Backbone as JSON, one array per atom type, in Angstrom:
{
  "sequence": "MIATITGTLKRLPKDGLRIIVEVESGVGYEVLLPFFVKRALEEEAQEGQHVELEIFYYVTDRQPRPVLIGFQREHEKTFFERLIEVEDVGPARAASALIFS",
  "N": [[-4.09, 1.92, -18.58], [-2.55, 1.28, -15.4], [-0.32, 2.91, -13.32], [0.47, 3.69, -10.82], [-0.53, 3.25, -7.39], [-2.07, 4.8, -5.05], [-3.09, 4.78, -1.58], [-5.19, 3.44, 0.77], [-4.13, 0.71, 3.0], [-5.78, -2.12, 3.0], [-6.08, -4.64, 3.33], [-3.55, -7.03, 4.71], [-2.79, -9.86, 4.61], [-1.13, -12.22, 6.63], [-0.33, -14.74, 5.42], [0.48, -15.59, 2.13], [0.84, -13.37, -1.03], [-0.81, -11.49, -1.58], [-2.11, -8.3, -1.62], [-4.67, -5.77, -0.55], [-5.54, -2.63, -1.62], [-7.05, 0.12, -0.96], [-8.39, 2.85, -2.81], [-9.11, 6.58, -3.04], [-11.8, 6.49, -4.22], [-12.87, 4.57, -3.0], [-12.82, 2.05, -4.11], [-11.22, -1.19, -4.35], [-8.08, -2.4, -4.66], [-6.68, -5.48, -5.7], [-3.35, -6.63, -5.29], [-0.64, -8.02, -6.33], [2.42, -8.98, -4.68], [5.98, -9.1, -4.87], [7.85, -11.19, -2.78], [10.04, -9.89, -1.15], [8.87, -7.29, -1.2], [6.44, -7.54, 0.2], [7.49, -8.26, 2.54], [8.93, -5.62, 3.47], [6.56, -4.21, 3.52], [5.36, -5.34, 5.79], [6.89, -4.76, 7.82], [6.77, -1.87, 7.81], [4.49, -0.98, 7.64], [0.63, -1.25, 8.43], [-2.55, -2.49, 8.51], [-5.21, -0.03, 7.49], [-3.04, 1.85, 6.97], [-1.71, 4.47, 5.24], [-0.4, 4.33, 1.72], [1.8, 3.87, -1.01], [2.4, 2.56, -3.96], [4.1, 1.52, -6.93], [3.14, 0.11, -9.9], [3.08, -2.52, -11.79], [1.19, -3.59, -14.62], [-0.63, -6.0, -16.01], [-1.97, -8.15, -18.34], [-3.23, -10.59, -20.67], [-4.27, -11.97, -23.95], [-4.88, -14.7, -23.09], [-4.87, -14.59, -20.23], [-7.39, -12.98, -19.36], [-8.16, -11.52, -17.16], [-6.71, -8.55, -15.25], [-3.56, -8.47, -14.01], [-2.01, -6.93, -11.21], [0.92, -6.04, -10.25], [3.0, -4.85, -7.25], [5.32, -2.69, -6.31], [7.89, -0.84, -4.26], [9.59, 1.12, -5.04], [10.79, 2.75, -7.99], [12.82, 1.63, -9.09], [13.01, -0.83, -8.67], [10.87, -1.9, -9.96], [11.54, -1.57, -12.63], [13.83, -3.3, -12.58], [12.2, -5.69, -12.41], [10.93, -5.43, -14.69], [12.94, -5.98, -16.8], [13.81, -8.5, -15.96], [11.49, -10.13, -16.74], [11.77, -10.17, -19.47], [13.4, -12.29, -20.06], [13.63, -15.25, -21.77], [10.39, -17.37, -21.13], [10.16, -16.54, -18.68], [7.66, -15.14, -17.16], [5.46, -12.82, -15.6], [4.23, -13.53, -13.18], [5.87, -15.66, -12.42], [8.25, -14.4, -12.22], [7.86, -12.68, -10.14], [7.4, -14.46, -7.93], [10.02, -15.16, -7.9], [11.59, -13.29, -6.85], [13.12, -12.84, -4.2], [14.75, -11.5, -2.58], [16.46, -8.81, -0.57]],
  "CA": [[-2.95, 1.42, -17.72], [-2.45, 1.77, -13.83], [1.04, 2.94, -13.31], [0.8, 3.5, -9.5], [-1.59, 3.28, -6.63], [-1.91, 5.2, -3.64], [-4.42, 4.59, -0.98], [-5.21, 2.7, 2.57], [-3.62, -0.58, 2.96], [-6.86, -2.4, 3.53], [-5.76, -5.9, 3.92], [-2.14, -7.41, 4.62], [-2.63, -11.18, 5.25], [0.19, -13.0, 7.03], [0.02, -15.86, 4.58], [0.31, -15.07, 0.67], [1.46, -12.27, -1.6], [-1.75, -10.6, -2.38], [-2.87, -7.49, -0.58], [-5.65, -4.95, -0.99], [-5.22, -1.23, -1.5], [-8.19, 0.91, -1.29], [-8.19, 4.08, -3.24], [-9.92, 7.18, -2.29], [-12.9, 6.45, -4.6], [-13.41, 3.34, -2.25], [-12.53, 0.61, -5.17], [-10.15, -1.89, -3.72], [-7.19, -3.18, -5.65], [-5.76, -6.6, -5.49], [-2.17, -6.25, -5.89], [0.52, -9.23, -5.95], [3.74, -8.36, -4.24], [7.1, -9.78, -4.63], [8.24, -11.44, -1.1], [10.61, -8.61, -0.48], [8.1, -5.96, -1.1], [5.65, -7.74, 1.04], [8.24, -8.31, 4.02], [9.09, -4.66, 3.83], [5.32, -3.8, 3.96], [5.07, -5.67, 7.06], [7.9, -3.89, 8.66], [6.78, -0.44, 7.86], [3.23, -0.52, 7.46], [-0.14, -2.0, 8.81], [-3.81, -2.28, 7.92], [-5.46, 1.09, 7.96], [-2.37, 2.94, 6.83], [-1.37, 4.95, 3.79], [0.53, 3.26, 1.27], [2.01, 4.34, -2.44], [3.06, 1.62, -4.86], [4.55, 1.49, -8.36], [2.42, -0.98, -10.66], [3.2, -3.35, -13.3], [0.07, -4.16, -15.1], [-0.38, -7.28, -16.81], [-2.9, -8.62, -18.86], [-2.98, -11.15, -21.84], [-5.68, -12.85, -24.17], [-4.93, -16.04, -22.55], [-5.57, -14.53, -19.23], [-7.9, -11.53, -19.58], [-8.19, -10.8, -15.8], [-5.63, -7.95, -14.93], [-2.75, -8.63, -12.63], [-1.22, -5.87, -10.81], [2.18, -6.36, -9.23], [3.39, -3.92, -6.71], [6.72, -2.53, -5.95], [7.84, 0.29, -3.27], [10.23, 1.84, -5.79], [10.75, 2.54, -9.6], [14.2, 0.7, -9.66], [12.46, -2.34, -8.65], [9.56, -2.22, -10.9], [12.39, -1.54, -13.65], [14.68, -4.61, -12.5], [11.39, -6.71, -12.88], [10.61, -5.42, -16.25], [14.05, -6.55, -17.38], [13.51, -9.85, -15.7], [10.2, -10.74, -17.61], [12.06, -10.15, -20.83], [13.85, -13.48, -20.38], [12.5, -16.32, -22.22], [10.1, -18.41, -20.29], [9.9, -15.88, -17.54], [6.32, -14.51, -16.98], [5.24, -11.84, -14.49], [3.77, -14.52, -11.97], [7.21, -16.65, -12.14], [9.34, -13.33, -11.98], [7.34, -12.03, -8.71], [7.83, -15.27, -7.0], [11.32, -15.6, -7.62], [12.21, -11.87, -6.28], [13.04, -12.93, -2.66], [16.12, -10.61, -2.21], [15.75, -7.67, 0.54]],
  "C": [[-2.67, 2.14, -16.49], [-0.94, 1.54, -13.89], [1.37, 3.06, -11.67], [-0.48, 3.62, -8.87], [-1.24, 3.69, -5.17], [-3.3, 5.28, -2.87], [-4.25, 3.97, 0.5], [-4.98, 1.25, 2.1], [-4.96, -1.33, 3.74], [-6.93, -3.91, 3.97], [-4.16, -6.33, 3.71], [-2.03, -8.59, 5.32], [-1.3, -11.66, 5.55], [0.72, -13.97, 6.09], [-0.39, -15.21, 3.17], [0.78, -13.9, 0.31], [0.58, -11.15, -2.18], [-2.34, -9.62, -1.19], [-4.07, -6.66, -1.35], [-5.47, -3.79, -0.65], [-6.47, -0.59, -1.86], [-8.1, 2.06, -1.83], [-9.3, 5.08, -2.83], [-11.5, 7.14, -2.82], [-13.56, 5.27, -4.07], [-13.22, 2.14, -3.13], [-11.25, 0.17, -4.35], [-9.36, -2.71, -4.71], [-6.48, -4.05, -4.92], [-4.66, -6.48, -5.87], [-1.15, -7.7, -5.14], [1.79, -8.42, -5.55], [4.8, -9.38, -4.33], [7.37, -10.26, -3.26], [8.89, -10.42, -0.53], [9.83, -7.7, -0.37], [7.17, -6.22, 0.02], [6.19, -7.78, 2.6], [8.4, -6.91, 4.06], [7.93, -3.81, 4.29], [5.2, -4.1, 5.35], [5.8, -5.17, 7.96], [7.5, -2.6, 8.95], [5.41, -0.11, 7.9], [1.96, -1.59, 8.29], [-1.64, -1.67, 8.29], [-4.27, -1.01, 8.11], [-4.37, 2.29, 7.42], [-2.08, 3.36, 5.26], [-0.38, 4.37, 3.18], [0.6, 4.01, -0.18], [2.96, 3.17, -2.88], [3.09, 1.75, -6.38], [3.91, 0.46, -8.74], [2.85, -1.4, -11.85], [2.05, -4.1, -13.47], [0.24, -5.07, -15.99], [-1.61, -7.85, -16.96], [-2.47, -9.31, -20.33], [-4.3, -11.67, -22.51], [-5.78, -14.22, -23.49], [-5.44, -15.73, -20.92], [-6.12, -13.07, -19.01], [-8.26, -10.88, -18.21], [-6.95, -10.37, -15.46], [-4.79, -8.28, -13.83], [-1.83, -7.42, -12.37], [-0.23, -6.13, -9.92], [2.87, -5.21, -8.8], [4.88, -3.85, -6.26], [6.85, -1.14, -5.12], [8.44, 1.36, -4.01], [10.51, 1.27, -7.4], [11.91, 1.64, -9.98], [13.88, -0.66, -9.22], [11.86, -2.97, -9.6], [10.72, -2.48, -12.34], [13.15, -2.97, -13.71], [13.75, -5.77, -12.85], [11.02, -6.81, -14.13], [11.59, -5.98, -17.14], [14.21, -8.13, -17.23], [12.79, -10.57, -16.35], [10.81, -10.8, -19.17], [12.95, -11.53, -21.25], [13.12, -14.52, -20.85], [11.83, -17.34, -21.34], [9.94, -17.88, -18.99], [8.66, -14.83, -17.24], [6.26, -13.72, -15.81], [5.03, -12.74, -13.24], [5.25, -15.41, -11.47], [8.15, -15.93, -11.54], [9.09, -12.79, -10.65], [7.76, -12.98, -7.8], [9.16, -15.71, -6.76], [12.22, -14.23, -7.05], [12.1, -12.25, -4.81], [14.11, -12.39, -2.07], [15.35, -9.43, -1.32], [16.52, -6.53, -0.04]]
}
């Protein structure tokens, strides 16, 4: 399981909530960010800079392609994990619902 990602911010598109973080080995990971995390990254970092993210790794039988959801702090990830315990709130819905700062 992937718990953290540290690397270079390869892509930070203005539209959308997915970024690419390239790790030292040259592998680029696509990471879905809640809106408030993306907004903070846009204020603090730019493409080519070093980033460190806490990762929530999600994969199911129905969706075999892993989804990585990134957070800047451990407590943000912990809150997210509690939120998805609510019935009918999955990781994608929870990530899109987190718009606080």
